[in-house]
């Protein structure tokens, strides 16, 4: 952040201002300095984002009633603060950068980051710090390699008792029971004459012989991949709506009543965040206690159920967005236009507050699904892979953005109708954005059906010495099974 601030503050580190529409590009040194700042930003973010959620939850004692309730609420409040900070960035910080000064606009988050570092290190002595327990990726690759080596062997008829099952007393992971899912990986625990075992009962070569405990830990990670795919599809559709809501706003009446002030088109995404920040406390303090009485679950409903509700609301979100866009485009032809947006087209007389509706519904959808996904990944990964769970969550965001861009590119190429006109042409009055929203709704429907099948198949991580807080549910039935 300091490097980025310097690029704006020091004249030698940025190109000169444009004169009469003539602009000079950055020199190689200026570009290299800017990219250095981005590199530091990427490295720093990759250390913070996957770990801060896991580190925060580590501060609660999962073996006490108050600690378990604290963990259940922490996921809600973590996403609340994250969204609130993002909302401040998209409003106040961007306003300062665009209307006052870029140096001040970049210096403010730099100062906040500095304060954050001070607070973090001042409190370092009072934090609960869980010591690392080896590389989780190494364990995953060991199981895969051992499975490939023993791929021709047959799993015994009674695998729960005949397979190698050593559990280290030094491990921070809870002991996991044997299960029949992903049975092919169980071959890694078959003992052959070539396998040697240490006096303490551990395997001499874990690349050839893995314990059932180690295999079950790897299964916990692999079984979340189908849920990750559902997350990517879910978020891609909402990302597309967020992008094109700004374009819709440019060709809508953004004026406040009895005022000439216009809401910036890019600021309409704030309404989604505002809805989320309002919804989370209501859900956590009012709805969860009511659900707790009905379901007898500490968090009201399980993560998979919460995700399912969120995806269902996302389907309704895309339907609402499509209907509103149809209304906006129809009003261009049925009522007097308000003006002309440069590079776009005629401005519809539809009030911009109609766009707020779709953003609010999207925010409520995120309040269920996004928090549910985050909680699911954290709770289903083994204890020594919690930061890897955070990485899964962050990578899901990245891959959904790639999928969103891919969908937009496909639509541009496949719906071209002479010249440059297509469903997503710049002038939305000539485009078919509502068709695109219906397409996204169809993807959400397919994603929901896929998700129901995956959730029906999925078994929550269980342990022999403690039961999970939520039972394994059949998303399409009312009966429940305890793991």
mmCIF file with all atom_site columns, C-alpha atoms in Angstrom, residues 45-197:
data_model
loop_
_atom_site.group_PDB
_atom_site.id
_atom_site.type_symbol
_atom_site.label_atom_id
_atom_site.label_alt_id
_atom_site.label_comp_id
_atom_site.label_asym_id
_atom_site.label_entity_id
_atom_site.label_seq_id
_atom_site.pdbx_PDB_ins_code
_atom_site.Cartn_x
_atom_site.Cartn_y
_atom_site.Cartn_z
_atom_site.occupancy
_atom_site.B_iso_or_equiv
_atom_site.pdbx_formal_charge
_atom_site.auth_seq_id
_atom_site.auth_comp_id
_atom_site.auth_asym_id
_atom_site.auth_atom_id
_atom_site.pdbx_PDB_model_num
ATOM 1   C CA . UNK A 1 45  ? -3.319  -10.834 0.789  1.00 0.00 ? 45  UNK A CA 1
ATOM 2   C CA . UNK A 1 46  ? -2.467  -14.497 0.210  1.00 0.00 ? 46  UNK A CA 1
ATOM 3   C CA . UNK A 1 47  ? -1.163  -14.643 3.780  1.00 0.00 ? 47  UNK A CA 1
ATOM 4   C CA . UNK A 1 48  ? -4.061  -12.751 5.356  1.00 0.00 ? 48  UNK A CA 1
ATOM 5   C CA . UNK A 1 49  ? -7.220  -13.906 3.590  1.00 0.00 ? 49  UNK A CA 1
ATOM 6   C CA . UNK A 1 50  ? -6.927  -17.703 3.931  1.00 0.00 ? 50  UNK A CA 1
ATOM 7   C CA . UNK A 1 51  ? -5.699  -17.474 7.534  1.00 0.00 ? 51  UNK A CA 1
ATOM 8   C CA . UNK A 1 52  ? -7.657  -14.702 9.275  1.00 0.00 ? 52  UNK A CA 1
ATOM 9   C CA . UNK A 1 53  ? -10.899 -16.686 9.450  1.00 0.00 ? 53  UNK A CA 1
ATOM 10  C CA . UNK A 1 54  ? -9.150  -19.808 10.768 1.00 0.00 ? 54  UNK A CA 1
ATOM 11  C CA . UNK A 1 55  ? -7.097  -17.753 13.235 1.00 0.00 ? 55  UNK A CA 1
ATOM 12  C CA . UNK A 1 56  ? -10.225 -15.988 14.507 1.00 0.00 ? 56  UNK A CA 1
ATOM 13  C CA . UNK A 1 57  ? -12.084 -19.253 15.122 1.00 0.00 ? 57  UNK A CA 1
ATOM 14  C CA . UNK A 1 58  ? -9.009  -20.642 16.932 1.00 0.00 ? 58  UNK A CA 1
ATOM 15  C CA . UNK A 1 59  ? -9.658  -18.071 19.673 1.00 0.00 ? 59  UNK A CA 1
ATOM 16  C CA . UNK A 1 60  ? -12.803 -19.967 20.750 1.00 0.00 ? 60  UNK A CA 1
ATOM 17  C CA . UNK A 1 61  ? -12.783 -23.171 22.790 1.00 0.00 ? 61  UNK A CA 1
ATOM 18  C CA . UNK A 1 62  ? -14.793 -25.723 20.775 1.00 0.00 ? 62  UNK A CA 1
ATOM 19  C CA . UNK A 1 63  ? -15.196 -27.969 23.843 1.00 0.00 ? 63  UNK A CA 1
ATOM 20  C CA . UNK A 1 64  ? -17.352 -25.493 25.789 1.00 0.00 ? 64  UNK A CA 1
ATOM 21  C CA . UNK A 1 65  ? -20.946 -24.403 25.193 1.00 0.00 ? 65  UNK A CA 1
ATOM 22  C CA . UNK A 1 66  ? -20.006 -20.716 25.031 1.00 0.00 ? 66  UNK A CA 1
ATOM 23  C CA . UNK A 1 67  ? -17.120 -21.469 22.665 1.00 0.00 ? 67  UNK A CA 1
ATOM 24  C CA . UNK A 1 68  ? -19.336 -23.437 20.285 1.00 0.00 ? 68  UNK A CA 1
ATOM 25  C CA . UNK A 1 69  ? -21.920 -20.644 20.245 1.00 0.00 ? 69  UNK A CA 1
ATOM 26  C CA . UNK A 1 70  ? -19.152 -18.133 19.656 1.00 0.00 ? 70  UNK A CA 1
ATOM 27  C CA . UNK A 1 71  ? -17.883 -20.103 16.653 1.00 0.00 ? 71  UNK A CA 1
ATOM 28  C CA . UNK A 1 72  ? -21.409 -20.329 15.231 1.00 0.00 ? 72  UNK A CA 1
ATOM 29  C CA . UNK A 1 73  ? -21.796 -16.525 15.423 1.00 0.00 ? 73  UNK A CA 1
ATOM 30  C CA . UNK A 1 74  ? -18.226 -15.728 14.379 1.00 0.00 ? 74  UNK A CA 1
ATOM 31  C CA . UNK A 1 75  ? -18.800 -16.723 10.753 1.00 0.00 ? 75  UNK A CA 1
ATOM 32  C CA . UNK A 1 76  ? -21.741 -14.303 10.542 1.00 0.00 ? 76  UNK A CA 1
ATOM 33  C CA . UNK A 1 77  ? -19.877 -11.393 12.136 1.00 0.00 ? 77  UNK A CA 1
ATOM 34  C CA . UNK A 1 78  ? -16.688 -12.059 10.186 1.00 0.00 ? 78  UNK A CA 1
ATOM 35  C CA . UNK A 1 79  ? -18.553 -11.705 6.908  1.00 0.00 ? 79  UNK A CA 1
ATOM 36  C CA . UNK A 1 80  ? -20.399 -8.700  8.357  1.00 0.00 ? 80  UNK A CA 1
ATOM 37  C CA . UNK A 1 81  ? -17.177 -6.792  9.088  1.00 0.00 ? 81  UNK A CA 1
ATOM 38  C CA . UNK A 1 82  ? -15.641 -7.857  5.772  1.00 0.00 ? 82  UNK A CA 1
ATOM 39  C CA . UNK A 1 83  ? -18.639 -6.534  3.850  1.00 0.00 ? 83  UNK A CA 1
ATOM 40  C CA . UNK A 1 84  ? -18.829 -3.339  5.902  1.00 0.00 ? 84  UNK A CA 1
ATOM 41  C CA . UNK A 1 85  ? -15.152 -2.585  5.206  1.00 0.00 ? 85  UNK A CA 1
ATOM 42  C CA . UNK A 1 86  ? -15.694 -3.251  1.508  1.00 0.00 ? 86  UNK A CA 1
ATOM 43  C CA . UNK A 1 87  ? -18.708 -0.934  1.536  1.00 0.00 ? 87  UNK A CA 1
ATOM 44  C CA . UNK A 1 88  ? -16.638 1.870   3.080  1.00 0.00 ? 88  UNK A CA 1
ATOM 45  C CA . UNK A 1 89  ? -13.942 1.311   0.439  1.00 0.00 ? 89  UNK A CA 1
ATOM 46  C CA . UNK A 1 90  ? -16.431 1.534   -2.421 1.00 0.00 ? 90  UNK A CA 1
ATOM 47  C CA . UNK A 1 91  ? -17.988 4.747   -1.116 1.00 0.00 ? 91  UNK A CA 1
ATOM 48  C CA . UNK A 1 92  ? -15.809 6.982   1.053  1.00 0.00 ? 92  UNK A CA 1
ATOM 49  C CA . UNK A 1 93  ? -12.373 5.901   -0.201 1.00 0.00 ? 93  UNK A CA 1
ATOM 50  C CA . UNK A 1 94  ? -13.377 5.964   -3.872 1.00 0.00 ? 94  UNK A CA 1
ATOM 51  C CA . UNK A 1 95  ? -15.049 9.363   -3.396 1.00 0.00 ? 95  UNK A CA 1
ATOM 52  C CA . UNK A 1 96  ? -11.816 10.783  -1.925 1.00 0.00 ? 96  UNK A CA 1
ATOM 53  C CA . UNK A 1 97  ? -9.753  9.306   -4.755 1.00 0.00 ? 97  UNK A CA 1
ATOM 54  C CA . UNK A 1 98  ? -12.063 10.568  -7.509 1.00 0.00 ? 98  UNK A CA 1
ATOM 55  C CA . UNK A 1 99  ? -13.012 13.999  -6.146 1.00 0.00 ? 99  UNK A CA 1
ATOM 56  C CA . UNK A 1 100 ? -10.302 15.138  -3.736 1.00 0.00 ? 100 UNK A CA 1
ATOM 57  C CA . UNK A 1 101 ? -6.874  13.617  -4.212 1.00 0.00 ? 101 UNK A CA 1
ATOM 58  C CA . UNK A 1 102 ? -5.422  10.261  -5.238 1.00 0.00 ? 102 UNK A CA 1
ATOM 59  C CA . UNK A 1 103 ? -2.569  10.612  -2.761 1.00 0.00 ? 103 UNK A CA 1
ATOM 60  C CA . UNK A 1 104 ? -4.970  11.050  0.172  1.00 0.00 ? 104 UNK A CA 1
ATOM 61  C CA . UNK A 1 105 ? -7.266  8.340   -1.207 1.00 0.00 ? 105 UNK A CA 1
ATOM 62  C CA . UNK A 1 106 ? -4.400  5.819   -1.200 1.00 0.00 ? 106 UNK A CA 1
ATOM 63  C CA . UNK A 1 107 ? -2.819  7.090   2.018  1.00 0.00 ? 107 UNK A CA 1
ATOM 64  C CA . UNK A 1 108 ? -5.987  6.440   4.056  1.00 0.00 ? 108 UNK A CA 1
ATOM 65  C CA . UNK A 1 109 ? -6.042  2.619   3.519  1.00 0.00 ? 109 UNK A CA 1
ATOM 66  C CA . UNK A 1 110 ? -2.244  2.592   3.929  1.00 0.00 ? 110 UNK A CA 1
ATOM 67  C CA . UNK A 1 111 ? -2.635  4.232   7.347  1.00 0.00 ? 111 UNK A CA 1
ATOM 68  C CA . UNK A 1 112 ? -5.383  1.793   8.311  1.00 0.00 ? 112 UNK A CA 1
ATOM 69  C CA . UNK A 1 113 ? -3.163  -1.135  7.312  1.00 0.00 ? 113 UNK A CA 1
ATOM 70  C CA . UNK A 1 114 ? -0.382  0.297   9.500  1.00 0.00 ? 114 UNK A CA 1
ATOM 71  C CA . UNK A 1 115 ? -2.790  0.599   12.464 1.00 0.00 ? 115 UNK A CA 1
ATOM 72  C CA . UNK A 1 116 ? -3.970  -2.968  11.794 1.00 0.00 ? 116 UNK A CA 1
ATOM 73  C CA . UNK A 1 117 ? -0.386  -4.246  12.018 1.00 0.00 ? 117 UNK A CA 1
ATOM 74  C CA . UNK A 1 118 ? 0.171   -2.435  15.325 1.00 0.00 ? 118 UNK A CA 1
ATOM 75  C CA . UNK A 1 119 ? -3.027  -3.827  16.865 1.00 0.00 ? 119 UNK A CA 1
ATOM 76  C CA . UNK A 1 120 ? -2.215  -7.329  15.649 1.00 0.00 ? 120 UNK A CA 1
ATOM 77  C CA . UNK A 1 121 ? 1.296   -7.425  17.118 1.00 0.00 ? 121 UNK A CA 1
ATOM 78  C CA . UNK A 1 122 ? 0.281   -5.689  20.357 1.00 0.00 ? 122 UNK A CA 1
ATOM 79  C CA . UNK A 1 123 ? -2.219  -8.477  20.996 1.00 0.00 ? 123 UNK A CA 1
ATOM 80  C CA . UNK A 1 124 ? 0.125   -11.275 19.885 1.00 0.00 ? 124 UNK A CA 1
ATOM 81  C CA . UNK A 1 125 ? 0.783   -12.455 23.468 1.00 0.00 ? 125 UNK A CA 1
ATOM 82  C CA . UNK A 1 126 ? -2.896  -12.984 24.309 1.00 0.00 ? 126 UNK A CA 1
ATOM 83  C CA . UNK A 1 127 ? -3.840  -14.896 21.155 1.00 0.00 ? 127 UNK A CA 1
ATOM 84  C CA . UNK A 1 128 ? -4.423  -18.637 21.098 1.00 0.00 ? 128 UNK A CA 1
ATOM 85  C CA . UNK A 1 129 ? -1.849  -19.897 18.595 1.00 0.00 ? 129 UNK A CA 1
ATOM 86  C CA . UNK A 1 130 ? -2.243  -23.416 17.223 1.00 0.00 ? 130 UNK A CA 1
ATOM 87  C CA . UNK A 1 131 ? 1.168   -24.744 16.212 1.00 0.00 ? 131 UNK A CA 1
ATOM 88  C CA . UNK A 1 132 ? 1.612   -26.053 12.624 1.00 0.00 ? 132 UNK A CA 1
ATOM 89  C CA . UNK A 1 133 ? 1.340   -29.813 12.200 1.00 0.00 ? 133 UNK A CA 1
ATOM 90  C CA . UNK A 1 134 ? 3.219   -30.481 8.989  1.00 0.00 ? 134 UNK A CA 1
ATOM 91  C CA . UNK A 1 135 ? 2.249   -29.675 5.420  1.00 0.00 ? 135 UNK A CA 1
ATOM 92  C CA . UNK A 1 136 ? -1.343  -30.649 4.553  1.00 0.00 ? 136 UNK A CA 1
ATOM 93  C CA . UNK A 1 137 ? -0.452  -30.798 0.861  1.00 0.00 ? 137 UNK A CA 1
ATOM 94  C CA . UNK A 1 138 ? 2.299   -33.352 1.543  1.00 0.00 ? 138 UNK A CA 1
ATOM 95  C CA . UNK A 1 139 ? -0.198  -35.624 3.285  1.00 0.00 ? 139 UNK A CA 1
ATOM 96  C CA . UNK A 1 140 ? -2.619  -35.347 0.362  1.00 0.00 ? 140 UNK A CA 1
ATOM 97  C CA . UNK A 1 141 ? 0.050   -36.255 -2.196 1.00 0.00 ? 141 UNK A CA 1
ATOM 98  C CA . UNK A 1 142 ? 1.290   -39.147 -0.056 1.00 0.00 ? 142 UNK A CA 1
ATOM 99  C CA . UNK A 1 143 ? -2.166  -40.732 -0.075 1.00 0.00 ? 143 UNK A CA 1
ATOM 100 C CA . UNK A 1 144 ? -2.543  -40.223 -3.831 1.00 0.00 ? 144 UNK A CA 1
ATOM 101 C CA . UNK A 1 145 ? 0.896   -41.653 -4.605 1.00 0.00 ? 145 UNK A CA 1
ATOM 102 C CA . UNK A 1 146 ? 0.391   -44.661 -2.306 1.00 0.00 ? 146 UNK A CA 1
ATOM 103 C CA . UNK A 1 147 ? -3.026  -45.301 -3.896 1.00 0.00 ? 147 UNK A CA 1
ATOM 104 C CA . UNK A 1 148 ? -1.498  -45.299 -7.394 1.00 0.00 ? 148 UNK A CA 1
ATOM 105 C CA . UNK A 1 149 ? 1.263   -47.671 -6.298 1.00 0.00 ? 149 UNK A CA 1
ATOM 106 C CA . UNK A 1 150 ? -1.310  -50.127 -4.886 1.00 0.00 ? 150 UNK A CA 1
ATOM 107 C CA . UNK A 1 151 ? -4.009  -49.596 -7.502 1.00 0.00 ? 151 UNK A CA 1
ATOM 108 C CA . UNK A 1 152 ? -3.996  -53.290 -8.513 1.00 0.00 ? 152 UNK A CA 1
ATOM 109 C CA . UNK A 1 153 ? -4.650  -54.522 -4.977 1.00 0.00 ? 153 UNK A CA 1
ATOM 110 C CA . UNK A 1 154 ? -8.152  -55.323 -3.725 1.00 0.00 ? 154 UNK A CA 1
ATOM 111 C CA . UNK A 1 155 ? -9.577  -53.691 -0.609 1.00 0.00 ? 155 UNK A CA 1
ATOM 112 C CA . UNK A 1 156 ? -10.191 -56.342 2.143  1.00 0.00 ? 156 UNK A CA 1
ATOM 113 C CA . UNK A 1 157 ? -13.743 -57.388 2.995  1.00 0.00 ? 157 UNK A CA 1
ATOM 114 C CA . UNK A 1 158 ? -13.395 -55.950 6.495  1.00 0.00 ? 158 UNK A CA 1
ATOM 115 C CA . UNK A 1 159 ? -11.317 -52.817 5.795  1.00 0.00 ? 159 UNK A CA 1
ATOM 116 C CA . UNK A 1 160 ? -12.109 -51.051 9.074  1.00 0.00 ? 160 UNK A CA 1
ATOM 117 C CA . UNK A 1 161 ? -10.099 -53.698 10.985 1.00 0.00 ? 161 UNK A CA 1
ATOM 118 C CA . UNK A 1 162 ? -7.581  -55.051 8.455  1.00 0.00 ? 162 UNK A CA 1
ATOM 119 C CA . UNK A 1 163 ? -6.166  -51.784 7.095  1.00 0.00 ? 163 UNK A CA 1
ATOM 120 C CA . UNK A 1 164 ? -3.213  -49.946 8.625  1.00 0.00 ? 164 UNK A CA 1
ATOM 121 C CA . UNK A 1 165 ? -4.565  -47.440 11.114 1.00 0.00 ? 165 UNK A CA 1
ATOM 122 C CA . UNK A 1 166 ? -1.979  -45.612 13.205 1.00 0.00 ? 166 UNK A CA 1
ATOM 123 C CA . UNK A 1 167 ? -2.949  -42.311 14.823 1.00 0.00 ? 167 UNK A CA 1
ATOM 124 C CA . UNK A 1 168 ? -0.109  -40.143 16.082 1.00 0.00 ? 168 UNK A CA 1
ATOM 125 C CA . UNK A 1 169 ? -0.554  -38.888 19.645 1.00 0.00 ? 169 UNK A CA 1
ATOM 126 C CA . UNK A 1 170 ? 1.100   -35.605 18.600 1.00 0.00 ? 170 UNK A CA 1
ATOM 127 C CA . UNK A 1 171 ? -1.472  -34.827 15.901 1.00 0.00 ? 171 UNK A CA 1
ATOM 128 C CA . UNK A 1 172 ? -3.896  -31.958 16.498 1.00 0.00 ? 172 UNK A CA 1
ATOM 129 C CA . UNK A 1 173 ? -6.502  -33.632 14.284 1.00 0.00 ? 173 UNK A CA 1
ATOM 130 C CA . UNK A 1 174 ? -9.526  -35.388 15.776 1.00 0.00 ? 174 UNK A CA 1
ATOM 131 C CA . UNK A 1 175 ? -9.635  -39.133 15.154 1.00 0.00 ? 175 UNK A CA 1
ATOM 132 C CA . UNK A 1 176 ? -11.873 -39.903 12.185 1.00 0.00 ? 176 UNK A CA 1
ATOM 133 C CA . UNK A 1 177 ? -13.851 -43.130 11.726 1.00 0.00 ? 177 UNK A CA 1
ATOM 134 C CA . UNK A 1 178 ? -13.567 -45.251 8.597  1.00 0.00 ? 178 UNK A CA 1
ATOM 135 C CA . UNK A 1 179 ? -16.195 -44.633 5.900  1.00 0.00 ? 179 UNK A CA 1
ATOM 136 C CA . UNK A 1 180 ? -16.942 -46.237 2.537  1.00 0.00 ? 180 UNK A CA 1
ATOM 137 C CA . UNK A 1 181 ? -16.906 -43.076 0.437  1.00 0.00 ? 181 UNK A CA 1
ATOM 138 C CA . UNK A 1 182 ? -14.016 -42.792 -2.070 1.00 0.00 ? 182 UNK A CA 1
ATOM 139 C CA . UNK A 1 183 ? -13.123 -46.437 -1.375 1.00 0.00 ? 183 UNK A CA 1
ATOM 140 C CA . UNK A 1 184 ? -10.350 -46.426 -3.960 1.00 0.00 ? 184 UNK A CA 1
ATOM 141 C CA . UNK A 1 185 ? -8.178  -44.317 -1.639 1.00 0.00 ? 185 UNK A CA 1
ATOM 142 C CA . UNK A 1 186 ? -8.365  -47.033 1.037  1.00 0.00 ? 186 UNK A CA 1
ATOM 143 C CA . UNK A 1 187 ? -5.846  -49.054 -0.967 1.00 0.00 ? 187 UNK A CA 1
ATOM 144 C CA . UNK A 1 188 ? -3.138  -46.736 0.365  1.00 0.00 ? 188 UNK A CA 1
ATOM 145 C CA . UNK A 1 189 ? -3.625  -48.388 3.803  1.00 0.00 ? 189 UNK A CA 1
ATOM 146 C CA . UNK A 1 190 ? -3.234  -52.001 2.615  1.00 0.00 ? 190 UNK A CA 1
ATOM 147 C CA . UNK A 1 191 ? -0.200  -53.573 4.321  1.00 0.00 ? 191 UNK A CA 1
ATOM 148 C CA . UNK A 1 192 ? 2.093   -55.517 1.972  1.00 0.00 ? 192 UNK A CA 1
ATOM 149 C CA . UNK A 1 193 ? 5.306   -57.484 2.698  1.00 0.00 ? 193 UNK A CA 1
ATOM 150 C CA . UNK A 1 194 ? 7.330   -54.522 1.374  1.00 0.00 ? 194 UNK A CA 1
ATOM 151 C CA . UNK A 1 195 ? 5.867   -52.103 3.935  1.00 0.00 ? 195 UNK A CA 1
ATOM 152 C CA . UNK A 1 196 ? 7.856   -51.473 7.117  1.00 0.00 ? 196 UNK A CA 1
ATOM 153 C CA . UNK A 1 197 ? 6.423   -50.189 10.396 1.00 0.00 ? 197 UNK A CA 1
#
